[in-house]
Amino acid sequence: MYFANLIDGEKLTFLPLKTMVNISYHTARFQGKFNRYFYKSKIAQTVKLPISTTRKVPISVYALSCERDLAEQVASVHSFLCNVGIPDKFTIISDGSYTDLSCQLLCCIHPCVEVIPIHKFLRKDLPQCVSDYAQVHPMGKKLSALMSIPVNGATIYTDSDILFFPGGIDLVELANLDSQVCHYLPDCSNSLDGRILDEDGEKINPVNAGFIFFKNELNWDFAIKRLAKLTGIPSYFTEQTIVHLTIHQNHGVPLCSEKYVMNVTDQFIYPDKFASNKIALRHYVSDIRHKFWMNIMKPQINTNKSPIYPIYQRRPSGV
């Protein structure tokens, strides 16, 4: 495709469309980067902000993260506490890179928050193929952590790049249901390791492993047998494929994709077309991570009782 370019009011030339600069996209990325820098610079104050609710919810929450993602983890925890409620506990599993200071900052958010090093969290009886995967790839650590989560009632696993919104109050209703099925976040594409799959039919209804709502511990045997037989080194999407097979083998149920959002179709436009007070959460994967930071300081998204505003944003009247 081409677009016309009028030079000096006379000469009409045609340039490839790919040479055009997507100003909206690059502006959004710049704003996201700036907002993250500002948020991170104020993180010592942010973790001490009062939480805007005292509502307690019968849920245990687990997240695995690293020093690099400290800012995202703080923002994600704040968004859960303010929009969903205060869980029985919010356990952050450190991949081993968090400093003592960062652990202290995370624990300052609320008394329900605790940080546990992954080597103290993992089960001692993990299959050897899982332990081997953890030795060669970070996603192997995540699989090890997921398989080690104790499930005693409603339990959530969430990645650190997920923001929770006011619609997340639905999670409390889900926690109180008698149903014991696992609920999963539907993925928007087949981000799976084809070496683990035996047939194309296994690709149906892809699972995103960034958010899982457990009611009972899952039986992982079916998928782990596939991992044990894998020839070659496990890759980034091997973990998600194991989770995908396991959840479907355990008859998992998809969450509503309009409220529990895993979608990247707005990647190249400026606004976040999905963020609103009506959704429960959005997973801001790497393609759209900048939109995470475009939302974190919006007063209508209740992430803090006392939001911090970048100097270029006007503080809303009455706040």
C-alpha angles and dihedrals in degrees: 000000000000139000130210121248119196111208122193089349092284119056115074114202131175122226128187112264090232089070091064116104116231097224094181093054096046092044090053091049091049092049091048091051092048093048091050092050091050093046092049092049089057097040095114088060094039095059089056095053114119116255112242096226140047093194110132121212127199094237135110115213129202131187133176116211146145141226092267090061099045093120093049091047093052092048093046093050091048091050092051095048094047099042104031105023143247110316126210085257138343107212118194111198110209115216086216098270101090113110121226089253093053091049089052091049092052092050090051091066094078138330090253091065120093132170120216125183111240094238089061093045103050123098114250093225101058114144113266093241090058093049090048090051090052089055095056105033138030090229088060087061089052092051089049090051094048091051090049098052110118110227114205103154126323109003131174132201113197134176117233092244093067121103121201121217134196091272086067089087083088087077089071090057089048090051091053096050117109090227113111098198123122117246122210140192110251113232122227094223141021098267093168138132103247092201089071095051123085098196141011091251089070090067092067118115097010117217124223107215094206094091129027129170110205128193097168134017111271126238104238098179098102096055096036090059087058091050091050090055094047114124112212132023118314112248140206095283096042090088093051090048091053089049091046093053093043096051093048091045087054092049096250120187124226119240117232105280091211092061100029100048128204103158135129101184091113093054096115100041127078105241129064099242094192105045113104141127089263098065124081099215146335127215107222100202120187095278091061103023091122089065089060087065095043088061103040095080100041109118092214089061101073100221097133136015089226106032120204113229125205113240092251093055119083114236109240115249114262094024 
